[in-house]
């Protein structure tokens, strides 16, 4: 697509600079920056990191004067920009800009800038994705041209696009363009929340059911950001204005990502940045007489359904429902990995029935993570769900391969990771080798060298996740990053507990000895797994004990095989399974 280059002007953020803008522009550029719709990026670097505001307007001079004159009286962020002697503004114009496109470009800039490591705070008060419009097909190409030209001015503030797109912050951002299914779900959830709060209802449950890769995290992130905007003191929504809202997740690395997003985007309750927490923290700090208005639970299948050392209750979801007026829970029973999270069919049916009473059960059906044909997605699903291995379909868009050895698998992942355009690629494995968090195994044979917990197959071995010590520079760069984003982890193997909730561009999965092929079917061997949370019996409400290993080990396989966006490489330790998989390759 042969498109004109964007026109970008960088000025100091001041009344004198904006007043003189036209005088400094050549005639052919003047109309595109002064009379056409424009996008602008106000930025300052008060310390090591940047504060940024992104906007769009049909009159850049008038809008800038408003930001410098009126806005500082009512908003702290504009007061800081106005008083700073170092704040600047990029003004972006283009021959093909129209109102709809500048709104889309603004939204995409919010998406990118909230994912940039050097940016501490991004402010704007809306999400504004546009549906179809004239020239919508040009937007992505124009945005890339804009970003690259901005990068020429400031590489720290505008990093390489692929670096941003690979970050966990980018993938969890509320500024993704939602699908029609996600948009309908979000509006339906907000309507149910409004009805519940308006009618003074309590303990209301909205259940969002979706399999791995169905866009649940993006939906919840977008919902949280939208609720935060509607809760502002100047919101026109009288029902949601001032409503307290929380997001809970029982996953350490996802918690870190959400907390970073909340801080960058100013998501808070009043002046308190306590929006994102773990369930136990929320339960401890709220009572039935001190209820929150809205609680969103991402990955609700990770909630505990029995007590633990750090949790004295019996069921976290029940305890949260008692402490909130409305609970929005995102759930996928096929991602339950531990007996502590187990929910039997009767309990799940009860939850669905409770949500359905007020139209609060929402099912997400689209597969958004895997960029593959329907035939490839069905092949993966049949292997997991039906435990059947069929012929591997031809797919020009998705690289699905069976590897002959762990060495071949590792080499393929390293090859993919070495090309930055491929994005993040990592090895993963079923939990079939010993690993104890926060404790190293004893060195062998009196050696003083610290040993690691390894995935070992014959002479090949590699350490489990988060054991390779990063260099000093890597340690600094790793702050706040998920496991797969850290450079040194290319030499490690990730577990389900590390990778759950995240995706990879290419995933190399080692299917360990707990998964075998016998009598024409995939089967699960409880004794071969080292995941005690999956193999130990669960005591049910009636006091009986139940072995859950087949279900939980299947879920483990499900989590691993659905991580790869553009490709999946598989090595099976079990010889029969490996041979049948190799026999099915195209």
Coordinates of C-alpha atoms in Angstrom, one line a residue, residues 33-534:
X33 CA -1.4 20.1 11.0
X34 CA -3.7 23.2 11.6
X35 CA -7.0 22.6 9.8
X36 CA -7.1 18.8 9.4
X37 CA -7.9 16.4 12.3
X38 CA -4.6 15.6 14.2
X39 CA -3.3 13.3 16.9
X40 CA -1.0 14.6 19.5
X41 CA 1.3 13.2 22.2
X42 CA 2.2 15.5 25.2
X43 CA 5.1 14.1 27.1
X44 CA 7.5 15.0 30.0
X45 CA 10.3 13.2 31.8
X46 CA 10.1 14.4 35.4
X47 CA 12.4 11.6 36.6
X48 CA 13.8 8.5 34.9
X49 CA 10.4 7.7 33.2
X50 CA 8.0 9.6 31.1
X51 CA 4.5 10.9 31.7
X52 CA 2.4 11.0 28.6
X53 CA -1.0 12.2 27.4
X54 CA -2.4 11.2 24.1
X55 CA -5.3 13.0 22.3
X56 CA -6.9 13.8 19.0
X57 CA -8.6 17.0 17.8
X58 CA -10.0 18.8 14.9
X59 CA -8.4 22.1 16.1
X60 CA -5.0 21.6 17.5
X61 CA -4.5 25.3 18.5
X62 CA -7.7 25.6 20.4
X63 CA -7.3 22.2 22.1
X64 CA -3.8 23.0 23.2
X65 CA -4.8 26.3 24.7
X66 CA -7.6 24.5 26.6
X67 CA -5.0 22.0 28.0
X68 CA -2.7 24.9 29.1
X69 CA -5.4 27.3 30.4
X70 CA -8.5 25.4 31.7
X71 CA -7.4 21.9 32.4
X72 CA -4.7 22.6 35.0
X73 CA -7.3 24.0 37.3
X74 CA -9.2 20.7 37.5
X75 CA -6.6 18.0 36.8
X76 CA -3.2 17.3 38.4
X77 CA -1.7 15.7 35.2
X78 CA -2.3 18.9 33.2
X79 CA -1.1 21.1 36.0
X80 CA 2.2 19.1 36.0
X81 CA 2.6 19.4 32.2
X82 CA 1.7 23.2 32.3
X83 CA 4.2 24.0 35.0
X84 CA 7.1 21.9 33.7
X85 CA 9.8 23.6 31.6
X86 CA 10.7 20.4 29.8
X87 CA 7.3 19.1 28.6
X88 CA 6.9 18.8 24.8
X89 CA 4.3 17.8 22.3
X90 CA 4.3 15.8 19.1
X91 CA 1.6 16.9 16.6
X92 CA 0.8 14.2 14.0
X93 CA -1.0 14.9 10.7
X94 CA -1.7 12.9 7.6
X95 CA -3.3 13.6 4.2
X96 CA -5.7 10.7 4.8
X97 CA -6.8 11.6 8.4
X98 CA -10.5 11.9 9.2
X99 CA -12.2 11.9 12.5
X100 CA -12.7 8.1 12.7
X101 CA -9.1 7.4 11.8
X102 CA -7.7 9.8 14.3
X103 CA -9.8 8.2 17.1
X104 CA -8.5 4.8 16.0
X105 CA -4.9 6.1 15.9
X106 CA -5.3 7.7 19.4
X107 CA -6.6 4.4 20.8
X108 CA -3.7 2.5 19.2
X109 CA -1.2 5.0 20.6
X110 CA -2.7 4.5 24.1
X111 CA -2.3 0.7 23.5
X112 CA 1.4 1.1 22.6
X113 CA 2.4 3.8 25.1
X114 CA 0.8 2.0 28.0
X115 CA 3.2 -0.9 27.2
X116 CA 6.4 1.0 26.8
X117 CA 8.9 0.3 29.7
X118 CA 10.1 3.9 29.9
X119 CA 6.6 5.3 30.4
X120 CA 5.4 5.5 34.0
X121 CA 2.0 7.2 33.4
X122 CA -0.4 7.4 30.5
X123 CA -3.5 9.6 30.8
X124 CA -6.6 9.8 28.7
X125 CA -10.2 9.5 29.8
X126 CA -11.7 7.2 27.1
X127 CA -11.4 4.2 24.9
X128 CA -12.6 5.0 21.5
X129 CA -12.2 2.1 19.1
X130 CA -14.1 2.7 15.8
X131 CA -16.0 0.3 13.8
X132 CA -15.8 0.2 10.0
X133 CA -15.3 3.5 8.1
X134 CA -13.9 4.8 4.9
X135 CA -10.1 4.3 4.7
X136 CA -10.2 2.0 7.8
X137 CA -8.1 -0.5 5.7
X138 CA -5.3 2.1 5.7
X139 CA -5.1 2.7 9.5
X140 CA -2.6 0.0 10.4
X141 CA -0.1 1.0 7.7
X142 CA -0.5 4.7 8.5
X143 CA 0.0 3.9 12.2
X144 CA 3.3 2.0 11.5
X145 CA 4.6 4.9 9.5
X146 CA 3.7 7.3 12.3
X147 CA 5.4 5.1 15.0
X148 CA 8.6 4.7 13.0
X149 CA 8.8 8.5 12.4
X150 CA 8.2 9.2 16.1
X151 CA 10.9 6.6 16.8
X152 CA 13.4 8.6 14.7
X153 CA 12.8 11.5 17.2
X154 CA 13.0 9.5 20.5
X155 CA 13.9 5.8 20.6
X156 CA 13.4 5.5 24.3
X157 CA 9.8 6.8 24.2
X158 CA 9.0 5.0 21.0
X159 CA 10.7 1.5 21.0
X160 CA 10.6 -1.0 18.2
X161 CA 7.0 -2.2 17.5
X162 CA 7.8 -5.9 17.9
X163 CA 9.3 -5.3 21.3
X164 CA 6.1 -3.6 22.5
X165 CA 3.8 -6.3 20.9
X166 CA 5.7 -9.1 22.7
X167 CA 5.2 -7.6 26.1
X168 CA 2.7 -9.0 28.6
X169 CA 1.5 -5.4 29.2
X170 CA 0.6 -5.1 25.6
X171 CA -1.3 -8.4 25.5
X172 CA -3.3 -7.6 28.6
X173 CA -4.0 -4.0 27.6
X174 CA -7.6 -2.6 27.7
X175 CA -6.9 -0.8 24.3
X176 CA -7.1 -3.9 22.1
X177 CA -9.7 -3.5 19.4
X178 CA -12.5 -5.7 20.8
X179 CA -14.3 -8.2 18.6
X180 CA -18.1 -7.9 18.1
X181 CA -18.5 -10.8 20.6
X182 CA -16.3 -9.0 23.2
X183 CA -18.1 -5.7 22.7
X184 CA -21.5 -7.2 23.1
X185 CA -20.3 -9.1 26.3
X186 CA -18.8 -5.9 27.8
X187 CA -21.9 -3.9 27.2
X188 CA -24.1 -6.7 28.6
X189 CA -21.9 -6.9 31.7
X190 CA -22.0 -3.1 32.3
X191 CA -25.8 -3.1 31.9
X192 CA -26.2 -6.0 34.4
X193 CA -23.9 -4.1 36.9
X194 CA -26.0 -0.9 36.4
X195 CA -29.2 -2.8 37.1
X196 CA -27.9 -4.5 40.2
X197 CA -26.5 -1.3 41.7
X198 CA -29.5 0.8 40.8
X199 CA -31.9 -1.7 42.4
X200 CA -29.6 -2.1 45.5
X201 CA -29.0 -5.8 44.8
X202 CA -26.1 -7.6 46.5
X203 CA -24.2 -10.8 46.0
X204 CA -24.9 -10.8 42.3
X205 CA -22.8 -13.1 40.0
X206 CA -22.0 -12.5 36.3
X207 CA -20.1 -15.6 34.9
X208 CA -18.1 -15.3 31.8
X209 CA -17.2 -18.7 30.4
X210 CA -14.6 -19.1 27.7
X211 CA -11.8 -21.6 26.7
X212 CA -8.1 -20.7 26.5
X213 CA -7.5 -18.1 23.9
X214 CA -11.1 -16.8 23.7
X215 CA -10.1 -13.3 24.7
X216 CA -11.2 -13.3 28.4
X217 CA -8.2 -11.3 29.7
X218 CA -8.6 -8.5 27.1
X219 CA -12.3 -8.4 27.8
X220 CA -11.8 -8.1 31.6
X221 CA -9.0 -5.5 31.2
X222 CA -11.2 -3.4 28.9
X223 CA -14.1 -3.8 31.3
X224 CA -12.0 -2.6 34.3
X225 CA -10.7 0.5 32.4
X226 CA -14.3 1.4 31.2
X227 CA -15.7 1.0 34.8
X228 CA -12.9 3.2 36.1
X229 CA -13.8 5.9 33.6
X230 CA -17.5 5.7 34.5
X231 CA -16.6 5.9 38.2
X232 CA -14.8 9.2 37.9
X233 CA -16.2 12.1 39.9
X234 CA -17.1 14.0 36.7
X235 CA -18.8 11.0 35.1
X236 CA -22.2 11.5 33.5
X237 CA -23.2 8.0 34.7
X238 CA -25.0 8.6 37.9
X239 CA -25.3 4.9 38.8
X240 CA -21.6 4.1 38.4
X241 CA -20.1 7.4 39.5
X242 CA -18.0 6.8 42.6
X243 CA -18.5 3.0 42.4
X244 CA -15.6 1.0 44.0
X245 CA -14.1 -1.6 41.6
X246 CA -11.5 -4.3 42.0
X247 CA -9.7 -6.8 39.9
X248 CA -8.6 -10.0 41.6
X249 CA -6.3 -12.8 40.3
X250 CA -4.6 -15.7 42.0
X251 CA -1.6 -15.8 39.6
X252 CA 1.6 -14.0 40.7
X253 CA 2.9 -13.0 37.3
X254 CA -0.6 -11.9 36.0
X255 CA -1.0 -9.9 39.2
X256 CA 2.2 -8.0 38.5
X257 CA 1.1 -7.2 34.9
X258 CA -2.3 -5.9 36.0
X259 CA -0.8 -3.8 38.8
X260 CA 1.6 -2.2 36.3
X261 CA -1.3 -1.4 34.0
X262 CA -3.4 0.0 36.8
X263 CA -0.6 2.3 37.9
X264 CA 0.3 3.5 34.4
X265 CA -3.3 4.2 33.5
X266 CA -4.4 5.7 36.8
X267 CA -7.0 3.0 37.6
X268 CA -7.9 3.6 41.2
X269 CA -10.6 3.9 43.8
X270 CA -10.7 7.6 44.7
X271 CA -7.0 8.3 45.5
X272 CA -6.1 4.7 46.4
X273 CA -4.2 2.5 44.0
X274 CA -5.6 -0.7 45.6
X275 CA -7.7 -1.9 42.7
X276 CA -5.6 -5.0 41.7
X277 CA -5.1 -7.6 44.4
X278 CA -5.1 -11.3 45.2
X279 CA -8.4 -12.8 46.4
X280 CA -7.2 -13.5 49.9
X281 CA -6.0 -9.9 50.4
X282 CA -9.5 -8.6 49.2
X283 CA -11.3 -11.1 51.5
X284 CA -9.2 -10.0 54.5
X285 CA -9.8 -6.3 53.9
X286 CA -13.5 -6.4 53.3
X287 CA -16.4 -7.6 55.4
X288 CA -20.1 -8.3 54.7
X289 CA -20.8 -4.9 56.2
X290 CA -18.1 -3.2 54.1
X291 CA -18.9 -4.3 50.6
X292 CA -17.2 -3.4 47.4
X293 CA -19.5 -2.4 44.5
X294 CA -17.9 -4.3 41.7
X295 CA -15.3 -7.1 41.8
X296 CA -13.8 -8.6 38.6
X297 CA -12.1 -12.0 39.0
X298 CA -9.8 -12.9 36.1
X299 CA -9.0 -16.6 35.8
X300 CA -11.6 -17.5 38.4
X301 CA -10.8 -21.2 37.9
X302 CA -7.6 -20.4 40.0
X303 CA -9.7 -19.6 43.1
X304 CA -9.4 -22.0 46.0
X305 CA -12.4 -24.1 46.8
X306 CA -10.8 -25.3 50.1
X307 CA -8.8 -23.8 52.8
X308 CA -5.0 -23.4 52.7
X309 CA -2.4 -22.2 55.1
X310 CA -2.8 -18.5 53.9
X311 CA -6.6 -18.8 53.6
X312 CA -8.8 -20.0 56.5
X313 CA -12.1 -20.0 54.5
X314 CA -13.7 -22.8 52.6
X315 CA -14.4 -21.2 49.2
X316 CA -12.9 -18.0 47.9
X317 CA -15.7 -17.3 45.4
X318 CA -18.4 -17.6 48.1
X319 CA -16.4 -15.3 50.4
X320 CA -16.0 -12.7 47.6
X321 CA -19.7 -12.8 46.8
X322 CA -20.5 -12.0 50.4
X323 CA -18.3 -9.0 50.2
X324 CA -19.4 -7.4 46.9
X325 CA -22.6 -6.2 45.3
X326 CA -21.6 -7.5 41.9
X327 CA -18.9 -10.1 41.0
X328 CA -17.8 -10.7 37.4
X329 CA -16.0 -14.0 37.3
X330 CA -14.1 -15.3 34.2
X331 CA -14.0 -19.0 34.2
X332 CA -12.7 -22.0 32.2
X333 CA -13.1 -25.4 33.9
X334 CA -10.5 -26.8 31.5
X335 CA -7.8 -24.7 33.1
X336 CA -8.2 -26.0 36.6
X337 CA -4.8 -27.4 37.5
X338 CA -5.0 -28.2 41.2
X339 CA -7.2 -30.1 43.6
X340 CA -7.5 -26.9 45.6
X341 CA -9.3 -25.3 42.7
X342 CA -11.5 -28.2 41.8
X343 CA -15.2 -27.6 41.2
X344 CA -17.5 -30.6 40.5
X345 CA -20.2 -30.5 37.9
X346 CA -22.9 -30.0 40.4
X347 CA -21.2 -27.0 41.9
X348 CA -20.5 -25.5 38.5
X349 CA -24.2 -26.1 37.4
X350 CA -25.2 -24.2 40.6
X351 CA -23.0 -21.3 39.7
X352 CA -24.2 -21.1 36.1
X353 CA -27.8 -21.3 37.4
X354 CA -27.2 -18.4 39.9
X355 CA -25.7 -16.3 37.1
X356 CA -28.5 -17.2 34.7
X357 CA -31.2 -16.0 37.0
X358 CA -30.6 -12.4 36.0
X359 CA -29.2 -13.1 32.5
X360 CA -25.6 -13.0 33.9
X361 CA -24.1 -16.1 32.1
X362 CA -22.0 -15.2 29.1
X363 CA -20.3 -17.7 26.9
X364 CA -17.3 -16.7 24.7
X365 CA -17.1 -18.9 21.7
X366 CA -14.4 -17.4 19.4
X367 CA -10.8 -18.6 19.4
X368 CA -8.6 -15.5 19.2
X369 CA -5.1 -16.7 20.4
X370 CA -4.2 -19.2 17.7
X371 CA -3.7 -17.9 14.2
X372 CA -4.6 -21.2 12.6
X373 CA -7.2 -22.8 10.4
X374 CA -10.3 -24.4 11.9
X375 CA -8.8 -27.8 11.0
X376 CA -5.6 -27.1 13.0
X377 CA -7.6 -25.8 16.0
X378 CA -9.8 -29.0 15.8
X379 CA -6.7 -31.2 15.6
X380 CA -5.4 -29.7 18.9
X381 CA -8.8 -29.9 20.6
X382 CA -9.3 -33.5 19.5
X383 CA -6.0 -34.4 21.0
X384 CA -6.8 -32.8 24.3
X385 CA -10.6 -33.4 24.6
X386 CA -11.1 -36.7 22.8
X387 CA -7.6 -38.0 23.4
X388 CA -7.3 -38.9 19.8
X389 CA -4.4 -38.3 17.4
X390 CA -5.5 -37.6 13.8
X391 CA -3.6 -36.6 10.6
X392 CA -2.0 -33.2 11.0
X393 CA -3.7 -30.8 8.6
X394 CA -1.9 -28.6 6.1
X395 CA -1.9 -25.0 7.3
X396 CA -0.1 -22.1 5.6
X397 CA -0.6 -19.8 8.6
X398 CA 0.3 -22.0 11.5
X399 CA 3.5 -24.0 12.0
X400 CA 2.6 -27.3 13.7
X401 CA 5.4 -29.8 13.9
X402 CA 6.3 -33.0 15.7
X403 CA 10.0 -33.2 16.8
X404 CA 12.1 -36.3 17.0
X405 CA 14.1 -35.3 20.0
X406 CA 14.3 -32.7 22.8
X407 CA 17.5 -31.4 21.2
X408 CA 15.6 -30.7 17.9
X409 CA 12.8 -29.0 19.8
X410 CA 15.2 -26.8 21.7
X411 CA 17.1 -25.9 18.5
X412 CA 13.9 -24.9 16.8
X413 CA 12.8 -22.7 19.7
X414 CA 16.2 -21.0 19.8
X415 CA 16.1 -20.5 16.1
X416 CA 12.7 -18.8 16.3
X417 CA 13.7 -16.7 19.3
X418 CA 16.9 -15.5 17.6
X419 CA 14.8 -13.7 14.9
X420 CA 13.2 -10.7 16.6
X421 CA 10.5 -10.5 14.0
X422 CA 9.2 -13.9 15.2
X423 CA 8.5 -12.6 18.7
X424 CA 8.8 -14.5 22.0
X425 CA 9.3 -18.3 21.8
X426 CA 9.9 -20.6 24.7
X427 CA 10.0 -24.3 25.8
X428 CA 7.3 -25.7 28.1
X429 CA 6.7 -29.1 29.6
X430 CA 4.1 -31.1 31.6
X431 CA 5.0 -31.2 35.3
X432 CA 6.7 -34.6 35.2
X433 CA 10.1 -33.6 36.7
X434 CA 10.8 -32.5 40.3
X435 CA 10.7 -28.8 41.0
X436 CA 10.5 -27.1 44.3
X437 CA 9.9 -23.3 44.3
X438 CA 12.4 -21.1 46.2
X439 CA 14.6 -24.1 47.1
X440 CA 17.6 -25.5 45.2
X441 CA 18.3 -29.3 45.2
X442 CA 21.4 -30.5 47.0
X443 CA 24.6 -30.4 44.9
X444 CA 25.5 -33.9 43.6
X445 CA 28.6 -35.8 44.8
X446 CA 29.8 -33.1 47.2
X447 CA 30.1 -30.5 44.4
X448 CA 29.9 -26.9 45.5
X449 CA 28.2 -25.9 42.3
X450 CA 24.5 -25.0 42.9
X451 CA 22.3 -27.6 41.2
X452 CA 19.1 -26.8 39.4
X453 CA 15.8 -28.6 39.1
X454 CA 15.9 -29.9 35.6
X455 CA 13.7 -31.4 32.9
X456 CA 15.9 -34.4 32.0
X457 CA 15.4 -36.7 28.9
X458 CA 18.3 -39.1 28.3
X459 CA 21.5 -37.0 28.1
X460 CA 19.5 -33.8 27.4
X461 CA 18.5 -31.5 30.3
X462 CA 17.4 -27.9 30.9
X463 CA 16.4 -26.2 34.1
X464 CA 12.8 -25.5 35.1
X465 CA 11.6 -21.9 35.0
X466 CA 13.2 -19.0 37.0
X467 CA 16.4 -20.7 37.9
X468 CA 19.0 -19.2 35.5
X469 CA 20.5 -16.2 37.2
X470 CA 20.2 -13.1 35.0
X471 CA 23.1 -10.8 34.3
X472 CA 23.2 -7.5 36.1
X473 CA 21.9 -5.7 33.0
X474 CA 19.2 -8.4 32.5
X475 CA 18.1 -8.1 36.1
X476 CA 17.4 -4.4 35.6
X477 CA 15.6 -5.0 32.3
X478 CA 13.6 -7.9 33.9
X479 CA 11.8 -5.7 36.5
X480 CA 8.1 -6.3 36.2
X481 CA 8.4 -8.7 33.3
X482 CA 6.7 -12.1 33.0
X483 CA 8.8 -15.2 32.8
X484 CA 8.7 -15.6 29.0
X485 CA 9.7 -11.9 28.5
X486 CA 13.0 -12.3 30.4
X487 CA 16.0 -12.9 28.0
X488 CA 17.8 -15.6 30.1
X489 CA 14.7 -17.9 30.1
X490 CA 15.3 -19.0 26.6
X491 CA 17.5 -21.6 28.3
X492 CA 14.7 -22.8 30.6
X493 CA 11.5 -24.9 30.4
X494 CA 8.3 -23.2 31.6
X495 CA 5.6 -25.0 33.5
X496 CA 1.8 -24.6 33.4
X497 CA 1.9 -22.5 36.5
X498 CA 4.3 -20.1 34.9
X499 CA 2.7 -19.8 31.4
X500 CA -1.0 -20.0 32.3
X501 CA -2.7 -16.8 31.2
X502 CA 0.1 -15.7 28.8
X503 CA 0.8 -16.6 25.2
X504 CA 3.9 -17.2 23.1
X505 CA 4.4 -16.7 19.4
X506 CA 6.0 -20.2 19.1
X507 CA 5.6 -22.8 21.8
X508 CA 7.9 -25.8 22.1
X509 CA 6.0 -28.4 24.3
X510 CA 7.6 -31.4 25.9
X511 CA 4.9 -33.9 26.7
X512 CA 6.3 -35.9 29.5
X513 CA 5.8 -39.5 30.7
X514 CA 2.5 -38.8 32.4
X515 CA 0.9 -38.7 28.9
X516 CA 1.1 -41.9 26.9
X517 CA -0.6 -43.6 24.0
X518 CA -2.2 -47.0 24.6
X519 CA -4.9 -48.9 22.8
X520 CA -5.5 -46.2 20.2
X521 CA -6.0 -43.4 22.8
X522 CA -4.0 -40.9 24.8
X523 CA -4.0 -41.8 28.5
X524 CA -2.7 -40.2 31.6
X525 CA -0.4 -41.9 34.1
X526 CA -0.9 -40.4 37.6
X527 CA 2.3 -42.0 39.0
X528 CA 4.5 -40.4 36.4
X529 CA 3.5 -36.8 37.2
X530 CA 5.3 -34.7 39.8
X531 CA 2.4 -32.4 40.2
X532 CA 1.1 -33.4 43.6
X533 CA -1.7 -30.8 43.4
X534 CA -3.0 -32.8 40.4

